[in-house]
PDB file of C-alpha atoms in Angstrom:
ATOM      1  CA  MET A   1     -38.521 -68.194  14.732  1.00  0.00           C
ATOM      2  CA  SER A   2     -37.390 -64.413  16.117  1.00  0.00           C
ATOM      3  CA  VAL A   3     -39.252 -61.378  15.538  1.00  0.00           C
ATOM      4  CA  ARG A   4     -38.117 -57.913  14.566  1.00  0.00           C
ATOM      5  CA  GLU A   5     -40.711 -54.872  14.890  1.00  0.00           C
ATOM      6  CA  LEU A   6     -42.138 -51.928  16.338  1.00  0.00           C
ATOM      7  CA  VAL A   7     -45.669 -51.907  18.092  1.00  0.00           C
ATOM      8  CA  VAL A   8     -46.916 -48.751  17.863  1.00  0.00           C
ATOM      9  CA  LEU A   9     -48.457 -48.037  21.212  1.00  0.00           C
ATOM     10  CA  GLY A  10     -48.435 -44.468  20.852  1.00  0.00           C
ATOM     11  CA  SER A  11     -48.062 -41.256  18.352  1.00  0.00           C
ATOM     12  CA  SER A  12     -49.537 -38.389  19.373  1.00  0.00           C
ATOM     13  CA  SER A  13     -47.233 -35.498  20.377  1.00  0.00           C
ATOM     14  CA  ALA A  14     -48.149 -33.121  23.292  1.00  0.00           C
ATOM     15  CA  VAL A  15     -51.459 -33.223  23.223  1.00  0.00           C
ATOM     16  CA  PRO A  16     -53.836 -36.719  22.753  1.00  0.00           C
ATOM     17  CA  THR A  17     -55.871 -36.676  20.288  1.00  0.00           C
ATOM     18  CA  LYS A  18     -59.171 -39.157  19.318  1.00  0.00           C
ATOM     19  CA  ARG A  19     -57.196 -40.803  17.243  1.00  0.00           C
ATOM     20  CA  ARG A  20     -53.825 -41.179  18.664  1.00  0.00           C
ATOM     21  CA  ASN A  21     -52.318 -41.415  21.431  1.00  0.00           C
ATOM     22  CA  HIS A  22     -49.453 -40.348  24.049  1.00  0.00           C
ATOM     23  CA  ASN A  23     -46.563 -41.660  22.614  1.00  0.00           C
ATOM     24  CA  GLY A  24     -45.097 -44.897  22.640  1.00  0.00           C
ATOM     25  CA  TYR A  25     -43.056 -47.304  21.022  1.00  0.00           C
ATOM     26  CA  PHE A  26     -42.386 -50.839  21.752  1.00  0.00           C
ATOM     27  CA  LEU A  27     -39.567 -52.777  19.721  1.00  0.00           C
ATOM     28  CA  LEU A  28     -39.592 -56.238  19.494  1.00  0.00           C
ATOM     29  CA  TRP A  29     -36.161 -57.888  18.757  1.00  0.00           C
ATOM     30  CA  ASP A  30     -35.895 -61.156  19.304  1.00  0.00           C
ATOM     31  CA  ASP A  31     -36.199 -61.226  22.791  1.00  0.00           C
ATOM     32  CA  HIS A  32     -35.516 -57.994  23.390  1.00  0.00           C
ATOM     33  CA  GLY A  33     -38.596 -55.931  23.951  1.00  0.00           C
ATOM     34  CA  ILE A  34     -37.630 -52.434  24.616  1.00  0.00           C
ATOM     35  CA  LEU A  35     -40.644 -49.766  24.959  1.00  0.00           C
ATOM     36  CA  PHE A  36     -39.510 -46.245  24.491  1.00  0.00           C
ATOM     37  CA  ASP A  37     -40.957 -42.582  25.322  1.00  0.00           C
ATOM     38  CA  PRO A  38     -44.113 -44.000  27.214  1.00  0.00           C
ATOM     39  CA  GLY A  39     -46.314 -41.508  27.911  1.00  0.00           C
ATOM     40  CA  GLU A  40     -49.952 -41.286  29.771  1.00  0.00           C
ATOM     41  CA  GLY A  41     -52.146 -44.624  28.075  1.00  0.00           C
ATOM     42  CA  THR A  42     -48.916 -47.300  27.796  1.00  0.00           C
ATOM     43  CA  GLN A  43     -50.227 -49.647  29.857  1.00  0.00           C
ATOM     44  CA  ARG A  44     -53.792 -49.799  28.522  1.00  0.00           C
ATOM     45  CA  GLN A  45     -52.235 -49.734  24.470  1.00  0.00           C
ATOM     46  CA  MET A  46     -49.594 -52.432  25.948  1.00  0.00           C
ATOM     47  CA  ARG A  47     -53.263 -53.848  26.006  1.00  0.00           C
ATOM     48  CA  TYR A  48     -54.669 -53.604  23.149  1.00  0.00           C
ATOM     49  CA  ALA A  49     -51.018 -54.744  21.393  1.00  0.00           C
ATOM     50  CA  GLY A  50     -50.984 -58.117  23.385  1.00  0.00           C
ATOM     51  CA  LEU A  51     -48.089 -57.051  25.778  1.00  0.00           C
ATOM     52  CA  ALA A  52     -47.769 -57.512  28.847  1.00  0.00           C
ATOM     53  CA  ALA A  53     -45.137 -56.266  31.363  1.00  0.00           C
ATOM     54  CA  HIS A  54     -43.188 -59.525  31.675  1.00  0.00           C
ATOM     55  CA  ASP A  55     -42.355 -58.845  27.910  1.00  0.00           C
ATOM     56  CA  ILE A  56     -40.175 -55.991  28.651  1.00  0.00           C
ATOM     57  CA  THR A  57     -36.396 -55.812  28.246  1.00  0.00           C
ATOM     58  CA  ARG A  58     -35.640 -51.621  28.428  1.00  0.00           C
ATOM     59  CA  LEU A  59     -36.802 -49.004  28.989  1.00  0.00           C
ATOM     60  CA  CYS A  60     -35.434 -45.268  27.005  1.00  0.00           C
ATOM     61  CA  ILE A  61     -36.182 -42.505  27.627  1.00  0.00           C
ATOM     62  CA  THR A  62     -35.582 -39.421  25.211  1.00  0.00           C
ATOM     63  CA  HIS A  63     -35.995 -36.558  27.755  1.00  0.00           C
ATOM     64  CA  PHE A  64     -38.141 -35.390  30.234  1.00  0.00           C
ATOM     65  CA  HIS A  65     -41.554 -33.297  28.487  1.00  0.00           C
ATOM     66  CA  GLY A  66     -44.705 -35.686  29.689  1.00  0.00           C
ATOM     67  CA  ASP A  67     -45.590 -36.987  26.662  1.00  0.00           C
ATOM     68  CA  HIS A  68     -42.492 -39.423  26.348  1.00  0.00           C
ATOM     69  CA  CYS A  69     -42.845 -40.020  29.995  1.00  0.00           C
ATOM     70  CA  LEU A  70     -46.274 -39.980  31.644  1.00  0.00           C
ATOM     71  CA  GLY A  71     -46.352 -43.618  31.603  1.00  0.00           C
ATOM     72  CA  VAL A  72     -43.565 -43.941  33.527  1.00  0.00           C
ATOM     73  CA  PRO A  73     -45.089 -44.388  36.995  1.00  0.00           C
ATOM     74  CA  GLY A  74     -47.675 -46.985  35.853  1.00  0.00           C
ATOM     75  CA  VAL A  75     -45.093 -48.873  33.303  1.00  0.00           C
ATOM     76  CA  VAL A  76     -42.801 -49.555  36.587  1.00  0.00           C
ATOM     77  CA  GLN A  77     -46.076 -50.254  38.907  1.00  0.00           C
ATOM     78  CA  ARG A  78     -47.261 -52.323  37.009  1.00  0.00           C
ATOM     79  CA  ILE A  79     -43.371 -54.605  36.106  1.00  0.00           C
ATOM     80  CA  ALA A  80     -43.298 -54.621  40.008  1.00  0.00           C
ATOM     81  CA  ARG A  81     -46.915 -55.363  40.068  1.00  0.00           C
ATOM     82  CA  ASP A  82     -46.672 -58.553  38.083  1.00  0.00           C
ATOM     83  CA  ARG A  83     -43.182 -59.429  39.482  1.00  0.00           C
ATOM     84  CA  VAL A  84     -41.282 -59.693  36.707  1.00  0.00           C
ATOM     85  CA  GLU A  85     -37.888 -60.685  37.730  1.00  0.00           C
ATOM     86  CA  HIS A  86     -34.745 -60.071  35.153  1.00  0.00           C
ATOM     87  CA  THR A  87     -33.550 -56.811  34.865  1.00  0.00           C
ATOM     88  CA  VAL A  88     -35.375 -53.661  33.335  1.00  0.00           C
ATOM     89  CA  ARG A  89     -32.648 -51.912  32.269  1.00  0.00           C
ATOM     90  CA  ALA A  90     -34.083 -48.244  31.964  1.00  0.00           C
ATOM     91  CA  ALA A  91     -31.368 -45.568  29.832  1.00  0.00           C
ATOM     92  CA  TYR A  92     -32.493 -41.636  29.977  1.00  0.00           C
ATOM     93  CA  PRO A  93     -30.486 -38.575  29.883  1.00  0.00           C
ATOM     94  CA  ALA A  94     -28.171 -37.739  33.607  1.00  0.00           C
ATOM     95  CA  ALA A  95     -29.621 -34.637  33.713  1.00  0.00           C
ATOM     96  CA  GLY A  96     -33.011 -35.548  34.085  1.00  0.00           C
ATOM     97  CA  GLN A  97     -32.518 -37.318  36.960  1.00  0.00           C
ATOM     98  CA  THR A  98     -34.576 -35.371  39.004  1.00  0.00           C
ATOM     99  CA  PHE A  99     -37.461 -36.177  36.953  1.00  0.00           C
ATOM    100  CA  TRP A 100     -36.368 -39.960  36.127  1.00  0.00           C
ATOM    101  CA  GLU A 101     -36.779 -39.831  40.818  1.00  0.00           C
ATOM    102  CA  ARG A 102     -39.927 -38.297  40.699  1.00  0.00           C
ATOM    103  CA  LEU A 103     -41.781 -40.412  37.633  1.00  0.00           C
ATOM    104  CA  ARG A 104     -39.433 -43.556  39.570  1.00  0.00           C
ATOM    105  CA  HIS A 105     -40.785 -43.254  42.928  1.00  0.00           C
ATOM    106  CA  ALA A 106     -44.303 -41.105  41.642  1.00  0.00           C
ATOM    107  CA  THR A 107     -46.547 -42.818  44.063  1.00  0.00           C
ATOM    108  CA  ALA A 108     -46.549 -45.483  46.304  1.00  0.00           C
ATOM    109  CA  PHE A 109     -46.493 -48.929  45.263  1.00  0.00           C
ATOM    110  CA  GLY A 110     -44.969 -52.157  46.182  1.00  0.00           C
ATOM    111  CA  ASP A 111     -41.584 -51.430  44.548  1.00  0.00           C
ATOM    112  CA  THR A 112     -39.515 -53.782  42.709  1.00  0.00           C
ATOM    113  CA  ASP A 113     -35.301 -53.973  42.070  1.00  0.00           C
ATOM    114  CA  ALA A 114     -36.264 -55.122  38.864  1.00  0.00           C
ATOM    115  CA  ILE A 115     -35.264 -51.632  37.472  1.00  0.00           C
ATOM    116  CA  THR A 116     -31.804 -51.036  37.057  1.00  0.00           C
ATOM    117  CA  ALA A 117     -31.362 -46.809  36.029  1.00  0.00           C
ATOM    118  CA  GLN A 118     -28.457 -45.809  33.716  1.00  0.00           C
ATOM    119  CA  PRO A 119     -28.772 -42.673  32.729  1.00  0.00           C
ATOM    120  CA  VAL A 120     -26.405 -41.675  29.742  1.00  0.00           C
ATOM    121  CA  ASP A 121     -24.748 -38.224  29.022  1.00  0.00           C
ATOM    122  CA  GLY A 122     -22.453 -37.155  26.273  1.00  0.00           C
ATOM    123  CA  LEU A 123     -21.675 -40.183  23.441  1.00  0.00           C
ATOM    124  CA  GLY A 124     -23.074 -43.158  25.499  1.00  0.00           C
ATOM    125  CA  ALA A 125     -23.141 -47.204  24.479  1.00  0.00           C
ATOM    126  CA  CYS A 126     -23.843 -49.818  26.565  1.00  0.00           C
ATOM    127  CA  PRO A 127     -24.476 -54.054  25.301  1.00  0.00           C
ATOM    128  CA  LEU A 128     -27.619 -55.786  25.555  1.00  0.00           C
ATOM    129  CA  ASP A 129     -27.150 -58.980  27.195  1.00  0.00           C
ATOM    130  CA  GLY A 130     -26.223 -61.618  25.439  1.00  0.00           C
ATOM    131  CA  ASP A 131     -25.629 -61.357  21.887  1.00  0.00           C
ATOM    132  CA  GLY A 132     -23.509 -58.461  20.837  1.00  0.00           C
ATOM    133  CA  LEU A 133     -26.713 -56.206  20.291  1.00  0.00           C
ATOM    134  CA  ARG A 134     -26.062 -52.133  21.256  1.00  0.00           C
ATOM    135  CA  LEU A 135     -27.871 -49.290  22.136  1.00  0.00           C
ATOM    136  CA  THR A 136     -25.850 -45.949  21.397  1.00  0.00           C
ATOM    137  CA  ALA A 137     -27.865 -42.676  22.828  1.00  0.00           C
ATOM    138  CA  LEU A 138     -26.536 -39.378  21.011  1.00  0.00           C
ATOM    139  CA  PRO A 139     -27.400 -35.991  22.081  1.00  0.00           C
ATOM    140  CA  LEU A 140     -29.820 -33.910  19.945  1.00  0.00           C
ATOM    141  CA  ASP A 141     -30.975 -30.809  19.562  1.00  0.00           C
ATOM    142  CA  HIS A 142     -34.676 -29.557  21.801  1.00  0.00           C
ATOM    143  CA  ARG A 143     -35.463 -27.396  24.195  1.00  0.00           C
ATOM    144  CA  MET A 144     -34.662 -29.798  27.227  1.00  0.00           C
ATOM    145  CA  PRO A 145     -31.982 -32.174  27.366  1.00  0.00           C
ATOM    146  CA  ALA A 146     -32.615 -34.916  24.942  1.00  0.00           C
ATOM    147  CA  PHE A 147     -31.023 -37.882  22.893  1.00  0.00           C
ATOM    148  CA  GLY A 148     -31.521 -40.160  20.360  1.00  0.00           C
ATOM    149  CA  TYR A 149     -31.324 -44.290  20.401  1.00  0.00           C
ATOM    150  CA  ARG A 150     -30.022 -46.253  17.515  1.00  0.00           C
ATOM    151  CA  LEU A 151     -30.174 -50.482  17.907  1.00  0.00           C
ATOM    152  CA  GLN A 152     -27.072 -52.350  16.198  1.00  0.00           C
ATOM    153  CA  GLU A 153     -26.860 -55.705  15.689  1.00  0.00           C
ATOM    154  CA  PRO A 154     -22.314 -56.628  14.938  1.00  0.00           C
ATOM    155  CA  ASP A 155     -21.546 -57.475  11.716  1.00  0.00           C
ATOM    156  CA  GLY A 156     -21.997 -61.544  10.622  1.00  0.00           C
ATOM    157  CA  LEU A 157     -21.216 -63.720   7.680  1.00  0.00           C
ATOM    158  CA  ARG A 158     -22.982 -65.753   5.562  1.00  0.00           C
ATOM    159  CA  MET A 159     -22.347 -69.111   4.180  1.00  0.00           C
ATOM    160  CA  LEU A 160     -22.517 -69.456   0.473  1.00  0.00           C
ATOM    161  CA  PRO A 161     -23.958 -73.092   0.118  1.00  0.00           C
ATOM    162  CA  ASP A 162     -22.199 -73.196  -3.350  1.00  0.00           C
ATOM    163  CA  ARG A 163     -18.992 -73.545  -1.221  1.00  0.00           C
ATOM    164  CA  LEU A 164     -19.473 -74.992   0.884  1.00  0.00           C
ATOM    165  CA  ALA A 165     -20.489 -78.049  -1.391  1.00  0.00           C
ATOM    166  CA  ALA A 166     -17.985 -77.155  -3.268  1.00  0.00           C
ATOM    167  CA  LEU A 167     -15.288 -77.718  -0.216  1.00  0.00           C
ATOM    168  CA  GLY A 168     -17.175 -81.214   0.846  1.00  0.00           C
ATOM    169  CA  ILE A 169     -18.439 -79.404   4.140  1.00  0.00           C
ATOM    170  CA  SER A 170     -21.486 -80.127   5.320  1.00  0.00           C
ATOM    171  CA  GLY A 171     -23.721 -80.831   8.694  1.00  0.00           C
ATOM    172  CA  PRO A 172     -22.083 -80.365  12.462  1.00  0.00           C
ATOM    173  CA  ASP A 173     -19.084 -79.463  10.249  1.00  0.00           C
ATOM    174  CA  VAL A 174     -21.011 -75.389   8.975  1.00  0.00           C
ATOM    175  CA  GLY A 175     -21.803 -74.704  12.582  1.00  0.00           C
ATOM    176  CA  ARG A 176     -17.897 -75.723  13.723  1.00  0.00           C
ATOM    177  CA  LEU A 177     -16.526 -73.543  10.383  1.00  0.00           C
ATOM    178  CA  GLN A 178     -18.893 -70.327  11.771  1.00  0.00           C
ATOM    179  CA  ARG A 179     -17.682 -70.633  15.550  1.00  0.00           C
ATOM    180  CA  GLU A 180     -13.899 -71.147  15.246  1.00  0.00           C
ATOM    181  CA  GLY A 181     -13.497 -69.462  11.970  1.00  0.00           C
ATOM    182  CA  GLN A 182     -12.025 -72.994   9.736  1.00  0.00           C
ATOM    183  CA  VAL A 183     -12.457 -77.167   9.668  1.00  0.00           C
ATOM    184  CA  VAL A 184     -10.298 -79.942   8.189  1.00  0.00           C
ATOM    185  CA  GLY A 185     -12.704 -80.955   5.038  1.00  0.00           C
ATOM    186  CA  PRO A 186     -13.183 -84.503   4.195  1.00  0.00           C
ATOM    187  CA  GLU A 187      -9.511 -84.553   2.291  1.00  0.00           C
ATOM    188  CA  GLY A 188      -7.361 -83.329   4.744  1.00  0.00           C
ATOM    189  CA  ARG A 189      -7.955 -79.792   3.857  1.00  0.00           C
ATOM    190  CA  ARG A 190      -8.080 -76.482   6.140  1.00  0.00           C
ATOM    191  CA  VAL A 191     -11.028 -74.814   5.091  1.00  0.00           C
ATOM    192  CA  THR A 192     -11.402 -70.858   6.423  1.00  0.00           C
ATOM    193  CA  VAL A 193     -14.645 -69.379   6.903  1.00  0.00           C
ATOM    194  CA  GLU A 194     -13.733 -66.870   4.356  1.00  0.00           C
ATOM    195  CA  GLU A 195     -13.807 -69.352   1.530  1.00  0.00           C
ATOM    196  CA  CYS A 196     -17.367 -69.895   2.826  1.00  0.00           C
ATOM    197  CA  SER A 197     -19.174 -66.607   3.465  1.00  0.00           C
ATOM    198  CA  VAL A 198     -19.123 -62.936   1.735  1.00  0.00           C
ATOM    199  CA  PRO A 199     -20.184 -60.074   4.854  1.00  0.00           C
ATOM    200  CA  ARG A 200     -23.754 -59.315   6.546  1.00  0.00           C
ATOM    201  CA  PRO A 201     -24.137 -56.630   7.677  1.00  0.00           C
ATOM    202  CA  GLY A 202     -25.867 -55.982  10.763  1.00  0.00           C
ATOM    203  CA  GLN A 203     -29.621 -55.048  11.132  1.00  0.00           C
ATOM    204  CA  SER A 204     -30.604 -51.851  13.076  1.00  0.00           C
ATOM    205  CA  MET A 205     -33.010 -49.573  14.407  1.00  0.00           C
ATOM    206  CA  ALA A 206     -32.218 -45.903  15.143  1.00  0.00           C
ATOM    207  CA  PHE A 207     -35.478 -43.538  17.027  1.00  0.00           C
ATOM    208  CA  VAL A 208     -34.828 -40.012  17.273  1.00  0.00           C
ATOM    209  CA  MET A 209     -37.989 -37.706  18.535  1.00  0.00           C
ATOM    210  CA  ASP A 210     -38.234 -34.019  19.805  1.00  0.00           C
ATOM    211  CA  THR A 211     -35.171 -32.623  17.714  1.00  0.00           C
ATOM    212  CA  GLY A 212     -34.145 -29.611  15.662  1.00  0.00           C
ATOM    213  CA  VAL A 213     -32.180 -30.324  12.292  1.00  0.00           C
ATOM    214  CA  CYS A 214     -28.748 -31.395  13.490  1.00  0.00           C
ATOM    215  CA  ASP A 215     -25.647 -33.848  12.796  1.00  0.00           C
ATOM    216  CA  ASN A 216     -26.393 -36.108  15.442  1.00  0.00           C
ATOM    217  CA  ALA A 217     -30.003 -37.439  14.357  1.00  0.00           C
ATOM    218  CA  VAL A 218     -27.977 -38.300  10.438  1.00  0.00           C
ATOM    219  CA  ARG A 219     -25.791 -40.151  12.988  1.00  0.00           C
ATOM    220  CA  LEU A 220     -27.782 -42.223  14.416  1.00  0.00           C
ATOM    221  CA  ALA A 221     -29.871 -42.952  10.999  1.00  0.00           C
ATOM    222  CA  GLU A 222     -27.030 -44.228   9.604  1.00  0.00           C
ATOM    223  CA  ASP A 223     -28.061 -46.463   6.704  1.00  0.00           C
ATOM    224  CA  ALA A 224     -29.911 -47.878   9.722  1.00  0.00           C
ATOM    225  CA  ASP A 225     -32.573 -50.609   8.303  1.00  0.00           C
ATOM    226  CA  MET A 226     -35.257 -48.384   9.886  1.00  0.00           C
ATOM    227  CA  LEU A 227     -35.445 -44.571  10.872  1.00  0.00           C
ATOM    228  CA  VAL A 228     -38.235 -43.636  13.332  1.00  0.00           C
ATOM    229  CA  ILE A 229     -38.652 -39.946  13.533  1.00  0.00           C
ATOM    230  CA  GLU A 230     -41.046 -37.761  14.745  1.00  0.00           C
ATOM    231  CA  SER A 231     -42.433 -35.440  11.949  1.00  0.00           C
ATOM    232  CA  THR A 232     -44.592 -32.790  13.590  1.00  0.00           C
ATOM    233  CA  TYR A 233     -45.559 -30.866  11.361  1.00  0.00           C
ATOM    234  CA  LEU A 234     -46.147 -29.906   8.205  1.00  0.00           C
ATOM    235  CA  ASP A 235     -43.683 -28.192   5.843  1.00  0.00           C
ATOM    236  CA  SER A 236     -45.987 -24.809   5.863  1.00  0.00           C
ATOM    237  CA  GLU A 237     -45.279 -24.792   9.941  1.00  0.00           C
ATOM    238  CA  ALA A 238     -41.570 -24.412   8.907  1.00  0.00           C
ATOM    239  CA  LYS A 239     -40.636 -21.448  11.838  1.00  0.00           C
ATOM    240  CA  LEU A 240     -43.062 -22.854  14.297  1.00  0.00           C
ATOM    241  CA  ALA A 241     -41.069 -26.451  13.781  1.00  0.00           C
ATOM    242  CA  SER A 242     -37.850 -24.183  14.191  1.00  0.00           C
ATOM    243  CA  ASP A 243     -38.995 -21.988  17.255  1.00  0.00           C
ATOM    244  CA  TYR A 244     -40.062 -25.986  19.645  1.00  0.00           C
ATOM    245  CA  ARG A 245     -37.206 -27.587  17.844  1.00  0.00           C
ATOM    246  CA  HIS A 246     -39.071 -29.767  15.767  1.00  0.00           C
ATOM    247  CA  LEU A 247     -38.996 -31.299  12.821  1.00  0.00           C
ATOM    248  CA  THR A 248     -40.885 -30.941   9.580  1.00  0.00           C
ATOM    249  CA  ALA A 249     -41.699 -33.739   7.727  1.00  0.00           C
ATOM    250  CA  GLY A 250     -39.574 -32.961   4.719  1.00  0.00           C
ATOM    251  CA  GLN A 251     -36.618 -32.182   6.796  1.00  0.00           C
ATOM    252  CA  ALA A 252     -37.447 -35.732   8.115  1.00  0.00           C
ATOM    253  CA  GLY A 253     -37.139 -36.848   4.676  1.00  0.00           C
ATOM    254  CA  ARG A 254     -34.109 -35.171   3.799  1.00  0.00           C
ATOM    255  CA  ILE A 255     -32.369 -36.630   7.198  1.00  0.00           C
ATOM    256  CA  ALA A 256     -33.762 -40.946   6.413  1.00  0.00           C
ATOM    257  CA  ALA A 257     -32.346 -39.775   2.650  1.00  0.00           C
ATOM    258  CA  GLU A 258     -28.256 -38.590   4.046  1.00  0.00           C
ATOM    259  CA  ALA A 259     -28.207 -41.200   6.505  1.00  0.00           C
ATOM    260  CA  ARG A 260     -29.650 -44.098   3.724  1.00  0.00           C
ATOM    261  CA  ALA A 261     -31.995 -45.306   5.932  1.00  0.00           C
ATOM    262  CA  ARG A 262     -34.446 -47.831   4.516  1.00  0.00           C
ATOM    263  CA  LEU A 263     -38.023 -46.773   5.562  1.00  0.00           C
ATOM    264  CA  LEU A 264     -38.728 -43.733   6.762  1.00  0.00           C
ATOM    265  CA  VAL A 265     -41.702 -44.283  10.519  1.00  0.00           C
ATOM    266  CA  LEU A 266     -42.835 -40.198  10.570  1.00  0.00           C
ATOM    267  CA  THR A 267     -44.833 -39.943  14.304  1.00  0.00           C
ATOM    268  CA  HIS A 268     -45.377 -37.641  16.559  1.00  0.00           C
ATOM    269  CA  ILE A 269     -47.816 -35.301  14.613  1.00  0.00           C
ATOM    270  CA  SER A 270     -48.875 -32.649  15.892  1.00  0.00           C
ATOM    271  CA  GLU A 271     -53.225 -32.851  16.698  1.00  0.00           C
ATOM    272  CA  ARG A 272     -53.726 -29.677  14.671  1.00  0.00           C
ATOM    273  CA  TYR A 273     -53.704 -32.372  11.818  1.00  0.00           C
ATOM    274  CA  GLU A 274     -57.128 -33.660  10.945  1.00  0.00           C
ATOM    275  CA  ALA A 275     -56.871 -36.965   8.807  1.00  0.00           C
ATOM    276  CA  ASP A 276     -57.273 -35.659   5.695  1.00  0.00           C
ATOM    277  CA  ASP A 277     -54.505 -33.928   6.171  1.00  0.00           C
ATOM    278  CA  GLU A 278     -52.179 -37.158   7.353  1.00  0.00           C
ATOM    279  CA  PRO A 279     -51.276 -37.675   3.079  1.00  0.00           C
ATOM    280  CA  ARG A 280     -49.029 -34.959   2.797  1.00  0.00           C
ATOM    281  CA  PHE A 281     -46.589 -36.202   5.236  1.00  0.00           C
ATOM    282  CA  ALA A 282     -46.002 -38.668   3.373  1.00  0.00           C
ATOM    283  CA  GLU A 283     -45.818 -37.054   0.711  1.00  0.00           C
ATOM    284  CA  GLN A 284     -43.894 -34.335   1.711  1.00  0.00           C
ATOM    285  CA  ALA A 285     -41.190 -36.669   3.313  1.00  0.00           C
ATOM    286  CA  ALA A 286     -40.898 -38.386  -0.624  1.00  0.00           C
ATOM    287  CA  ALA A 287     -40.053 -35.561  -1.868  1.00  0.00           C
ATOM    288  CA  HIS A 288     -36.549 -36.238  -0.586  1.00  0.00           C
ATOM    289  CA  PHE A 289     -36.586 -39.983   0.744  1.00  0.00           C
ATOM    290  CA  ASP A 290     -37.430 -41.639  -1.996  1.00  0.00           C
ATOM    291  CA  GLY A 291     -37.306 -45.383  -0.058  1.00  0.00           C
ATOM    292  CA  THR A 292     -40.305 -46.753   2.018  1.00  0.00           C
ATOM    293  CA  ILE A 293     -42.310 -44.829   4.071  1.00  0.00           C
ATOM    294  CA  VAL A 294     -44.987 -45.220   7.216  1.00  0.00           C
ATOM    295  CA  LEU A 295     -47.193 -42.606   8.627  1.00  0.00           C
ATOM    296  CA  ALA A 296     -47.210 -44.803  11.742  1.00  0.00           C
ATOM    297  CA  GLN A 297     -50.718 -45.104  13.338  1.00  0.00           C
ATOM    298  CA  ASP A 298     -51.964 -46.650  16.573  1.00  0.00           C
ATOM    299  CA  LEU A 299     -51.537 -49.919  17.198  1.00  0.00           C
ATOM    300  CA  ASP A 300     -49.424 -50.501  13.889  1.00  0.00           C
ATOM    301  CA  ARG A 301     -47.287 -53.267  13.895  1.00  0.00           C
ATOM    302  CA  ILE A 302     -44.459 -52.290  11.646  1.00  0.00           C
ATOM    303  CA  LYS A 303     -41.855 -55.189  10.761  1.00  0.00           C
ATOM    304  CA  VAL A 304     -37.982 -53.935  10.569  1.00  0.00           C
ATOM    305  CA  PRO A 305     -36.994 -54.855   6.625  1.00  0.00           C
ATOM    306  CA  LYS A 306     -36.171 -58.103   5.951  1.00  0.00           C
ATOM    307  CA  ARG A 307     -31.549 -58.103   5.396  1.00  0.00           C
ATOM    308  CA  ARG A 308     -29.611 -56.949   2.782  1.00  0.00           C
ATOM    309  CA  ALA A 309     -28.804 -59.135  -0.112  1.00  0.00           C
TER     310      ALA A 309
END
């Protein structure tokens, strides 16, 4: 059975705390394992989560502030040490090429050619191998070049059992109908896939880290089944959020509402907040967004919502 879920490896912002590790987010999506923004301690958090270097098929870095990338050297060296043979594409802002090279070769180790750099610049999209998934990168509004990402499954079809039965299509003919678009029914009539199905929107996940409020945050999250978004501050620190190009919980909720996202995952929480403050993040986001809200905690496993009907 395929698994589509987010594993939260770390959920703090610039400074890790006793309860929250530096950033790190591992998206399990069928055969893909996409590691977003590995901060310090990512290797250890992966061990706690039961994840291995062989599970990583892609690396995505939003920007080169340390809490989002200082785990890269350890992750790369672990991929090399564990002799991962499949290609691991690494997406990151092209403007940060120098930082990537420093992190990629931070210390001496037995190197690997499994890592393939894929710098993004402007409006970028690239396929993931084999199944039509697309990873799109759009620039955000931060104090240095930063990108958000969106994973999009292609739209498909949902077959209607009643219509198939009424037209006499069963067994292997159902699969052939899906692959070829038409089959000849038992009475010699040509049956098309459109007669036996309805459109099925592809699932999607958006990842929006350090940014001020901007149009591209909404574009990335449009109709997303899961939106993982920074909410560094509570609304009382809106001025501070604006100065540092971050979001408050309420602003994250407004972005989710405007984008019509289904599940909102709040993360990247400032170290200034104690456990007693945390319920206010969901409350302030809920003032604008009426969907499901989760305040990320380290080692949470958050399932992508089931398909829309």
